Short mmCIF file of C-alpha atoms and ligand atoms in Angstrom, two decimals:
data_model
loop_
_atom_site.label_atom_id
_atom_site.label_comp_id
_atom_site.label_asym_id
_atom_site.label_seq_id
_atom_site.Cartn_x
_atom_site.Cartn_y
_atom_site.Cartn_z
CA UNK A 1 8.97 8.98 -27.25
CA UNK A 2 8.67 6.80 -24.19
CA UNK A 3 9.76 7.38 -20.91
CA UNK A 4 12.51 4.58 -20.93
CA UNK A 5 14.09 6.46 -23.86
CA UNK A 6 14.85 9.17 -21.56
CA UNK A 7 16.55 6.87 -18.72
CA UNK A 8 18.61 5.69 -21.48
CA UNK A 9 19.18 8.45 -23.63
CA UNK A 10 21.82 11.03 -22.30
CA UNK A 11 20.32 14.06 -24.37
CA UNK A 12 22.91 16.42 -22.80
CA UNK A 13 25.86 14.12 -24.56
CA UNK A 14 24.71 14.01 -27.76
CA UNK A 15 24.31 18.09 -27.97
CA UNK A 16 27.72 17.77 -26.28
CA UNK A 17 26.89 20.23 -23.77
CA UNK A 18 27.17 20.33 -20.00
CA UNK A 19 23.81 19.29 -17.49
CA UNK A 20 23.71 23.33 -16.46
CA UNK A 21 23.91 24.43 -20.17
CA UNK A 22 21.23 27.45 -20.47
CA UNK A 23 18.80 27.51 -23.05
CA UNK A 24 20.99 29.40 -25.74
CA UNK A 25 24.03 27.03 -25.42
CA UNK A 26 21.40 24.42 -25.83
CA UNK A 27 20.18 25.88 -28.82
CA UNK A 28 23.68 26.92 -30.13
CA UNK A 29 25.19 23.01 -29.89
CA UNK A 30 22.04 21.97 -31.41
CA UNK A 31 22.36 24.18 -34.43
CA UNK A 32 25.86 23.27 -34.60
CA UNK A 33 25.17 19.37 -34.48
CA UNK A 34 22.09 19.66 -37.15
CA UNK A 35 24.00 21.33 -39.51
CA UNK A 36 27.18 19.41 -39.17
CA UNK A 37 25.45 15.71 -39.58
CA UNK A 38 22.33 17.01 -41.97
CA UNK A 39 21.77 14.49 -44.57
CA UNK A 40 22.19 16.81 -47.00
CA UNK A 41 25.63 17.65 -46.54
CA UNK A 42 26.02 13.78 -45.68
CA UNK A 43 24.49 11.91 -48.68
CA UNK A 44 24.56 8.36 -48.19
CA UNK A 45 25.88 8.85 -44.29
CA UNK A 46 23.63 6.90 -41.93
CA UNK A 47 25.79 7.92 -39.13
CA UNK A 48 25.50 11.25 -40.01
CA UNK A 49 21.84 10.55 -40.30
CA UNK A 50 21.79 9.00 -36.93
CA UNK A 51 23.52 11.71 -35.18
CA UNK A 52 20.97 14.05 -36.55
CA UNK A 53 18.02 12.23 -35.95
CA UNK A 54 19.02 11.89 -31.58
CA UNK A 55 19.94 15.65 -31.91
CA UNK A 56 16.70 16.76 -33.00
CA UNK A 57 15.54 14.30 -30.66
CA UNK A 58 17.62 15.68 -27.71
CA UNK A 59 16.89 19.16 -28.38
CA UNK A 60 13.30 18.51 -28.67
CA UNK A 61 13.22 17.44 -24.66
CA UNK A 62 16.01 19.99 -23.56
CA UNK A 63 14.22 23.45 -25.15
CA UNK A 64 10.87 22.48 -22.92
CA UNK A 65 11.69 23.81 -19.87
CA UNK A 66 8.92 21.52 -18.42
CA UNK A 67 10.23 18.36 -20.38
CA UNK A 68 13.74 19.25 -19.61
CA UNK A 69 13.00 19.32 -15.88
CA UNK A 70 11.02 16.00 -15.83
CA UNK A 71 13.92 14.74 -18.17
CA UNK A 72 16.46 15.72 -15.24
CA UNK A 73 14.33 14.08 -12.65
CA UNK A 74 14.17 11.08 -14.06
CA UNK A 75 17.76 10.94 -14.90
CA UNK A 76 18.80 12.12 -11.45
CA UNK A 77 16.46 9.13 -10.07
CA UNK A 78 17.87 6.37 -11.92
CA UNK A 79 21.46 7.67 -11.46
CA UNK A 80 21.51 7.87 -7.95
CA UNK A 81 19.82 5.00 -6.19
CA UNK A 82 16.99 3.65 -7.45
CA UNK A 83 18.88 1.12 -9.65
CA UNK A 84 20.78 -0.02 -7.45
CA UNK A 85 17.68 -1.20 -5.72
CA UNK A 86 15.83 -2.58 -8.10
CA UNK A 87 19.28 -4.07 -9.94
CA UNK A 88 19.60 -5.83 -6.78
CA UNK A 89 16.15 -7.05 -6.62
CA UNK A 90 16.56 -7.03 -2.84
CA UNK A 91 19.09 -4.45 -2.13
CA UNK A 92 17.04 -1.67 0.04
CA UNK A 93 18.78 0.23 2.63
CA UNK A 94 18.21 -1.41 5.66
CA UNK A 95 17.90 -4.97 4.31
CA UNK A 96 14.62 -4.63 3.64
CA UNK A 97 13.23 -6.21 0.62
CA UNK A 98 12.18 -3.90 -2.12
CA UNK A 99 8.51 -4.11 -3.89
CA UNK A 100 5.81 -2.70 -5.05
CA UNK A 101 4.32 -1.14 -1.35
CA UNK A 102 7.39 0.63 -0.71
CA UNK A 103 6.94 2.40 -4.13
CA UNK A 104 3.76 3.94 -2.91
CA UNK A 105 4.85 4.60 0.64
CA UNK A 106 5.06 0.92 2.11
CA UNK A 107 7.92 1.58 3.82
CA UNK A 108 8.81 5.00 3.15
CA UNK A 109 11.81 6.67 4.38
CA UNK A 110 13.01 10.94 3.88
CA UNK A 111 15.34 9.30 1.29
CA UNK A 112 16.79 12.63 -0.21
CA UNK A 113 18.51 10.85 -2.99
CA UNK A 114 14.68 10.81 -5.04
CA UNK A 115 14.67 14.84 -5.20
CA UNK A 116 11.85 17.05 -5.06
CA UNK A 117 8.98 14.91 -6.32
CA UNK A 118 8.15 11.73 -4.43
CA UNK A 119 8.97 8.20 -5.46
CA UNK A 120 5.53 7.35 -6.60
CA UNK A 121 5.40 10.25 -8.40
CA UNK A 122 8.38 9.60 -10.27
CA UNK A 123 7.21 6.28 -10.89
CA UNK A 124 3.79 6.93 -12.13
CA UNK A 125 5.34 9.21 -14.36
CA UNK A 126 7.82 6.67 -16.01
CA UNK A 127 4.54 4.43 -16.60
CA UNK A 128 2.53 7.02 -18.01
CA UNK A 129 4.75 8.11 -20.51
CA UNK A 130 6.18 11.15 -18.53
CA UNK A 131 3.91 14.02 -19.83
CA UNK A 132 4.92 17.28 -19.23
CA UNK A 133 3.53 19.07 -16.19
CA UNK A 134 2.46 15.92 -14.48
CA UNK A 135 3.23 15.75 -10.98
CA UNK A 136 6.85 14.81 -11.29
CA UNK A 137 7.21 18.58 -12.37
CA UNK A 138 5.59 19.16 -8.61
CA UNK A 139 8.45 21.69 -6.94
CA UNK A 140 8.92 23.25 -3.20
CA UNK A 141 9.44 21.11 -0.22
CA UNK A 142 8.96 17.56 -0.60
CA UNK A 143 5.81 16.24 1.57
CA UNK A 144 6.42 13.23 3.38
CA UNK A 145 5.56 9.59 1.94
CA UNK A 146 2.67 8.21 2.97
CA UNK A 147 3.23 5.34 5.36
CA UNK A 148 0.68 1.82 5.12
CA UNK A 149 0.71 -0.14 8.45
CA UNK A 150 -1.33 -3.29 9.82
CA UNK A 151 -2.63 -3.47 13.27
CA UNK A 152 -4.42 -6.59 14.77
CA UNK A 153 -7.07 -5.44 17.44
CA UNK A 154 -8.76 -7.33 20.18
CA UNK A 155 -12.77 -7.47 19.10
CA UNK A 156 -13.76 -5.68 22.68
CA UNK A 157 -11.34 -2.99 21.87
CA UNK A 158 -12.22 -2.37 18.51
CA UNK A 159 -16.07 -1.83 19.68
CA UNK A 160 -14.98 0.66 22.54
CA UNK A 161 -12.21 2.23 20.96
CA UNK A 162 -8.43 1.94 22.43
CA UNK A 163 -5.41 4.00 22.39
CA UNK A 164 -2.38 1.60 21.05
CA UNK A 165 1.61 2.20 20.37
CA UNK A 166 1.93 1.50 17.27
CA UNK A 167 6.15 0.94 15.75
CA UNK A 168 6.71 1.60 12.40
CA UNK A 169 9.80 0.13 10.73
CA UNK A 170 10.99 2.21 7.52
CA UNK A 171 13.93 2.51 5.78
CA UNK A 172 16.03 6.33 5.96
CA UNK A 173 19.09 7.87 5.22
CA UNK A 174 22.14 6.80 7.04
CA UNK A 175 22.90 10.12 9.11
CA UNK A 176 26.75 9.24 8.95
CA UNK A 177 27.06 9.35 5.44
CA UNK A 178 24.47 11.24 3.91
CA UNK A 179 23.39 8.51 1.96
CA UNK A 180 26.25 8.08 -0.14
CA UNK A 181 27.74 5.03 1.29
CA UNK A 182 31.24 6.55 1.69
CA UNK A 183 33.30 6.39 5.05
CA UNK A 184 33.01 9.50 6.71
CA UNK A 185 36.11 11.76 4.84
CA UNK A 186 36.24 9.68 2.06
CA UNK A 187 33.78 10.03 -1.17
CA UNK A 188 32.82 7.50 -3.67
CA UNK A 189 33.76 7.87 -7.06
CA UNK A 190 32.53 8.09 -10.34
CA UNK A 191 32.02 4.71 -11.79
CA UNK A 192 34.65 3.88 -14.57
CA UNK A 193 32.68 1.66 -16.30
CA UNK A 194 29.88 3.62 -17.17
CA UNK A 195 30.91 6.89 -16.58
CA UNK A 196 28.99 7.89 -13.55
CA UNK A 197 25.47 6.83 -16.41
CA UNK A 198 24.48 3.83 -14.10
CA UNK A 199 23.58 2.25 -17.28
CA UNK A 200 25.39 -0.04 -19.80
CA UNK A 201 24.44 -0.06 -23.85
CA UNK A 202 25.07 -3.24 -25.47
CA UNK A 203 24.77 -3.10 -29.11
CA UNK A 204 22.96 -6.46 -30.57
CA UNK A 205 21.93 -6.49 -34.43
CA UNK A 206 19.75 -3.45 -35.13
CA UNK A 207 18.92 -2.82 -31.40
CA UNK A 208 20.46 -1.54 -28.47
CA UNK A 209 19.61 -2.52 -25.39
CA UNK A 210 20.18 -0.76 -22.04
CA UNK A 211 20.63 -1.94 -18.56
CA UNK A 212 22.10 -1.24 -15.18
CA UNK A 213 25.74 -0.67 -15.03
CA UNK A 214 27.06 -4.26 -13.40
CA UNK A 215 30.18 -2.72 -11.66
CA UNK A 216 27.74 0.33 -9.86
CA UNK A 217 24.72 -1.80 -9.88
CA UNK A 218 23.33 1.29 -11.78
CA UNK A 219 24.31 4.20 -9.17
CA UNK A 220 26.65 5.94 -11.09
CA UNK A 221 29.18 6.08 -8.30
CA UNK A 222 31.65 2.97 -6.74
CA UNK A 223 32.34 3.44 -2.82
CA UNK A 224 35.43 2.06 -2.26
CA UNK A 225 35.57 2.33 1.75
CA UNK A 226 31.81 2.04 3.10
CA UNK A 227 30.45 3.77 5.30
CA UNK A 228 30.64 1.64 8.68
CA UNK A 229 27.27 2.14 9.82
CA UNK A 230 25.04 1.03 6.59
CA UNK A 231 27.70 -0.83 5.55
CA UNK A 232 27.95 1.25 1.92
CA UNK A 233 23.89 0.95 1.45
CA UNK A 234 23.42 4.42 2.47
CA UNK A 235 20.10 3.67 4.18
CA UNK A 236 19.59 2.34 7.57
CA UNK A 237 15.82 0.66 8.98
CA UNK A 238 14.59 3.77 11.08
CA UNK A 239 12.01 3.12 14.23
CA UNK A 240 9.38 5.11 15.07
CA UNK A 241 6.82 4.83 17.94
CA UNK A 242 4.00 6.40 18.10
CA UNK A 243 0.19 6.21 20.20
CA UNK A 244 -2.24 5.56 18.30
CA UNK A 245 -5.63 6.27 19.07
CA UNK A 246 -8.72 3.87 17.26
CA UNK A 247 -11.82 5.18 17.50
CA UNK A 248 -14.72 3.20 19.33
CA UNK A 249 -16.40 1.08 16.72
CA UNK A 250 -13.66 0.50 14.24
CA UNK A 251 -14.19 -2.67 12.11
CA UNK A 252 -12.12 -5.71 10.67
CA UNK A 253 -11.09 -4.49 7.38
CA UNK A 254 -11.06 -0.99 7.78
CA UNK A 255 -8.29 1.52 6.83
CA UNK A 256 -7.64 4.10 9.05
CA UNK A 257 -6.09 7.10 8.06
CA UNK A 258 -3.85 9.12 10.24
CA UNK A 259 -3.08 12.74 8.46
CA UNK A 260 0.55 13.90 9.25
CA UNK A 261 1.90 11.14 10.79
CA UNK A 262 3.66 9.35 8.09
CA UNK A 263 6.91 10.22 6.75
CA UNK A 264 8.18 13.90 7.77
CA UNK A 265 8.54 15.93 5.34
CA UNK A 266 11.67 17.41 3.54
CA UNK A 267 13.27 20.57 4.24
CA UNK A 268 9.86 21.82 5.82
CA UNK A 269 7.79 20.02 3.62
CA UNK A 270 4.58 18.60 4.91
CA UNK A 271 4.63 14.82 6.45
CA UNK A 272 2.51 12.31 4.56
CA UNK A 273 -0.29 10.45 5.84
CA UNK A 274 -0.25 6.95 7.90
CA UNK A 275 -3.07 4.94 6.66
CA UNK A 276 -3.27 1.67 9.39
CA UNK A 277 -5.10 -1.55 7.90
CA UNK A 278 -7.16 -2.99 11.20
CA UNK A 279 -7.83 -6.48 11.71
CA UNK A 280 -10.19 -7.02 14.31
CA UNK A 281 -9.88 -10.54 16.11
CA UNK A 282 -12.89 -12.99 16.32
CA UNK A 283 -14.90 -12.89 19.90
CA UNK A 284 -15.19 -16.20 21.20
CA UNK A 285 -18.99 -15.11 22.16
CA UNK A 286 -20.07 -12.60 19.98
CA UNK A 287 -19.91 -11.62 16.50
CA UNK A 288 -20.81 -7.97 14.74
CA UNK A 289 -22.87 -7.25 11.79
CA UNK A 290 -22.09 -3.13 11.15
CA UNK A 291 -23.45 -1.64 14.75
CA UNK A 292 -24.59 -4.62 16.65
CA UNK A 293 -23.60 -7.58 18.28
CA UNK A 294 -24.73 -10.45 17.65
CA UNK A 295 -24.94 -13.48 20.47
CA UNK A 296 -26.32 -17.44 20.02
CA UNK A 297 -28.26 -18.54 23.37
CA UNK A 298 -29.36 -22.42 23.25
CA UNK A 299 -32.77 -22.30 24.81
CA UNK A 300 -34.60 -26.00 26.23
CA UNK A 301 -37.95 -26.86 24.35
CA UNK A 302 -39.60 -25.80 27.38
CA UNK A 303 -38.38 -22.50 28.14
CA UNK A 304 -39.75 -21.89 24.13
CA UNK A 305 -42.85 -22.62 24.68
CA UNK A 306 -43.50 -21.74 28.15
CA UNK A 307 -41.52 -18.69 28.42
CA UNK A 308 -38.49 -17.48 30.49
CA UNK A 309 -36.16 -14.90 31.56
CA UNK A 310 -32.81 -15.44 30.46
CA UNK A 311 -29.52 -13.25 31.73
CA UNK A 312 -27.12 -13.09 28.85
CA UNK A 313 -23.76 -11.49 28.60
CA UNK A 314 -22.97 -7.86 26.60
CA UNK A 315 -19.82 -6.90 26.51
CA UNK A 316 -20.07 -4.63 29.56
CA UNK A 317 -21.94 -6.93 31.75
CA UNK A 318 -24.93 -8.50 31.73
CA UNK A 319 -28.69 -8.25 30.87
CA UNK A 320 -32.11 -9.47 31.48
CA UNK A 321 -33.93 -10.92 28.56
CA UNK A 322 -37.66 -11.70 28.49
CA UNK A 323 -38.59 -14.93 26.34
CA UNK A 324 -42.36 -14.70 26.10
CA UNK A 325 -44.18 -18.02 26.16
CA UNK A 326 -44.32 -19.79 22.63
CA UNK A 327 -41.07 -18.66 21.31
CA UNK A 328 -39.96 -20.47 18.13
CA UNK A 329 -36.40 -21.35 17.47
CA UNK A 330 -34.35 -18.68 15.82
CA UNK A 331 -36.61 -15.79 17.15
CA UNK A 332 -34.23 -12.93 17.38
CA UNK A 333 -34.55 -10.94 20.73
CA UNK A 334 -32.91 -7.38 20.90
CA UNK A 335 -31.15 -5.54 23.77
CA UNK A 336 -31.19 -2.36 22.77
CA UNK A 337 -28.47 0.38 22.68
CA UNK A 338 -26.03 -2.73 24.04
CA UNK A 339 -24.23 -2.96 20.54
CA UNK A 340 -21.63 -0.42 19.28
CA UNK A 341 -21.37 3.03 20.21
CA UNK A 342 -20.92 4.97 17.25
CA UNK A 343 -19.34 8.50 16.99
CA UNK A 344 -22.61 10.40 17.29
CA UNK A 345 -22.90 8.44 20.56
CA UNK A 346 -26.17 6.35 19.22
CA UNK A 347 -25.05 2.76 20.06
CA UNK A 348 -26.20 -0.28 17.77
CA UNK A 349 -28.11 -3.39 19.71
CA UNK A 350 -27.09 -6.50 20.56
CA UNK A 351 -29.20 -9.59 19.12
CA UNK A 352 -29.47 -12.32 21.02
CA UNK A 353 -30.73 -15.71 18.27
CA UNK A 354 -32.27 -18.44 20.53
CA UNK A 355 -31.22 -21.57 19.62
CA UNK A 356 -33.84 -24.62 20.82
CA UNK A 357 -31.71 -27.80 21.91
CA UNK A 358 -33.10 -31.09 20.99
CA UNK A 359 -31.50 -33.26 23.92
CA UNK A 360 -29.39 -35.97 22.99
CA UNK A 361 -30.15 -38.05 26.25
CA UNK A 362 -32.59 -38.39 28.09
CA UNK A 363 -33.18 -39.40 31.84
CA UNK A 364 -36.40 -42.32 32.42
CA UNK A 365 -38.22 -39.59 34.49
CA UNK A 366 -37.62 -37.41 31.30
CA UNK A 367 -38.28 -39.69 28.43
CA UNK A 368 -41.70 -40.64 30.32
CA UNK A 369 -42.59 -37.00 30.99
CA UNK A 370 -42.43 -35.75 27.17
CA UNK A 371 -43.92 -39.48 26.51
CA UNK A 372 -46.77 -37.80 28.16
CA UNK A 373 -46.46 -34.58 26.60
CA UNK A 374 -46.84 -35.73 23.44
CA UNK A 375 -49.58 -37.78 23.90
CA UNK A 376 -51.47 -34.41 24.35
CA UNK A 377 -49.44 -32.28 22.04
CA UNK A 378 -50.99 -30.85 19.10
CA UNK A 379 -49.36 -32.54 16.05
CA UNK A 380 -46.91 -30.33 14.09
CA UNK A 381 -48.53 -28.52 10.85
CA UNK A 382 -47.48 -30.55 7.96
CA UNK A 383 -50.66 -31.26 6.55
CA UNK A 384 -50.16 -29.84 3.04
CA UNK A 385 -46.71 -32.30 2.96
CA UNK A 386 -48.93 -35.14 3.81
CA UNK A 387 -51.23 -34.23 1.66
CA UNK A 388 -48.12 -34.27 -1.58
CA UNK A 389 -47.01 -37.17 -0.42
CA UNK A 390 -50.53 -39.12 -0.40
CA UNK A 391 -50.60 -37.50 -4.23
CA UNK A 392 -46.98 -38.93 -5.10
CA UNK A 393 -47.31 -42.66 -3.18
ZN1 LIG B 1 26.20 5.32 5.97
ZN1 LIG B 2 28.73 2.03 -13.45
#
């Protein structure tokens, strides 16, 4: 049996026995029900047969203690709140829109309406077919929902580390209602349309197909005068500020993770964890490959060949960099310990790539100068391409 049976299915109705029934009463209606609609006594029935086929059912799910808890869970989830969101496709407290992140703690907010297990627990349940004893059947105090959060950070401050205040945005219970979306002495009331179920059955050919009650949007309940602070949603968008400290060295793409200071936990539960997605903004100068820094100097043809000191900027100043004599172009020269400190307080390099300009203009003084020059240069080594291209001409 699949988990959507059971959000459809009210097992406790068909037994015809109440939601605290104890495990004898259970047993008792069940007996009662099987032997009343048994095909045997009903030849040729198939209502009867149909009765006793979803009472077998039913009783199958309500005598496991563990399946009758998850069963309640699930019921108690779709009753009460998370239809009307999804129903709504848009309808979260708050006004926030609803999707998949806020199912595993995109936006998550103390919402006591889900019970003891989490959201995502609940949900990973439905989609796994709702075994018994799988976390759903989790109990004592909730923990907290994990919270996901993106944070853009200036390049210099993500390789020395920076303490930021960091607001986080998630939808929580309305304190003046409780989350039920009722004015404050009035209460809402069971839905008349589908009996409190939050779902409809429509009957179509040999199927029968649920869905969320239209007049509740699934909820089970109708407020008739809302609340006048969420405005009958129940849920209101919560702030939170807190300081949040990135360690030196942090890099673009990285997911930080924060233990305790997501979502507080219920009734003494634990708080979940705020994981922070950082985005680390280009440097107009230098760029970062793991520990160092990287840095592109334009060198002249002369200061190659004969050699040079150049002063080049870190990130905390300035250093000295010798360019011994006959340097070729793209020679990597290395400034050590001027990259990124790390944690153990070992700090990458930063390489400096020289980059020979070829001048696009050139002065007369110039122009006859390298005329000179290369009248006594020694001509470039491309004798084995000569060489191929004697062979091939
Ligand atoms: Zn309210
Ligand atoms: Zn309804």
């Amino acid at each position: 049996m699949s988990s959507k049976d059971w959000i459809e299915k009210d097992f406790y109705a068909v037994l015809g026995v109440d939601k605290a029934a104890s495990a004898d009463d259970i047993k008792k209606a069940y007996r009662k029900v099987a032997r009343e609609s048994h095909p045997d006594h009903n030849p040729g029935d198939p209502k009867a047969e149909e009765r006793f086929k979803a009472a077998s059912e039913a009783y199958n799910v309500l005598s496991d203690t563990g399946r009758r808890r998850e069963y309640d869970e699930m019921r108690s989830l779709f009753g009460s709140g998370a239809f009307r969101r999804s129903a709504r496709g848009g309808g979260q407290p708050g006004g926030m829109p609803f999707d998949v992140s806020d199912m595993f703690g995109g936006a998550g907010g103390g919402d006591r309406r889900f019970g003891g297990a989490g959201f995502q627990d609940l949900f990973s349940s439905i989609f796994t077919g709702g075994q018994a004893g799988g976390q759903a059947a989790q109990r004592g105090p909730a923990r907290g929902r994990d919270v996901e959060t993106e944070v853009a950070l200036d390049f210099g401050d993500a390789v020395r580390g920076v303490t930021l205040p960091l607001t986080l945005r998630a939808p929580g219970v309305c304190e003046t209602c409780h989350g039920n979306g009722a004015k404050p002495g009035t209460q809402p009331r069971t839905c008349t349309v589908c009996h409190g179920a939050g779902v409809t059955t429509r009957d179509q050919g040999a199927f029968s197909f649920s869905e969320p009650c239209r007049n509740c949007q699934g909820v089970g309940t109708v407020v008739e005068e809302k609340c006048p602070e969420c405005h009958g949603s129940g849920g209101v968008t919560k702030t939170r500020t807190m300081n949040v400290r990135f360690p030196a060295g942090v890099a673009d793409g990285q997911r930080i993770r924060l233990a305790g200071r997501g979502e507080p936990g219920e009734r003494g539960g634990p708080a979940g964890d705020l994981f922070v997605h950082v985005k680390v903004r280009p440097d107009e100068l230098f760029g970062r490959t793991g520990d160092d820094l990287t840095l592109t100097v334009p060198v002249t043809f002369a200061e190659a060949v004969l050699g040079t000191d150049l002063r080049v900027p870190t990130l905390d100043g300035a250093v000295t960099l010798r360019v011994p004599p006959g340097t070729p172009s793209g020679r990597v020269l290395r400034a050590r310990g001027k990259g990124v400190v790390r944690r153990d307080g070992q700090a990458g390099d930063l390489l400096v790539t020289l980059d020979v300009v070829v001048p696009a203009r050139l002065s007369d003084e110039a122009r006859a100068a390298l005329e000179a020059f290369a009248e006594q240069s020694p001509p470039a080594a491309r004798e084995h391409l000569d060489a191929r291209v004697r062979r091939v001409s």
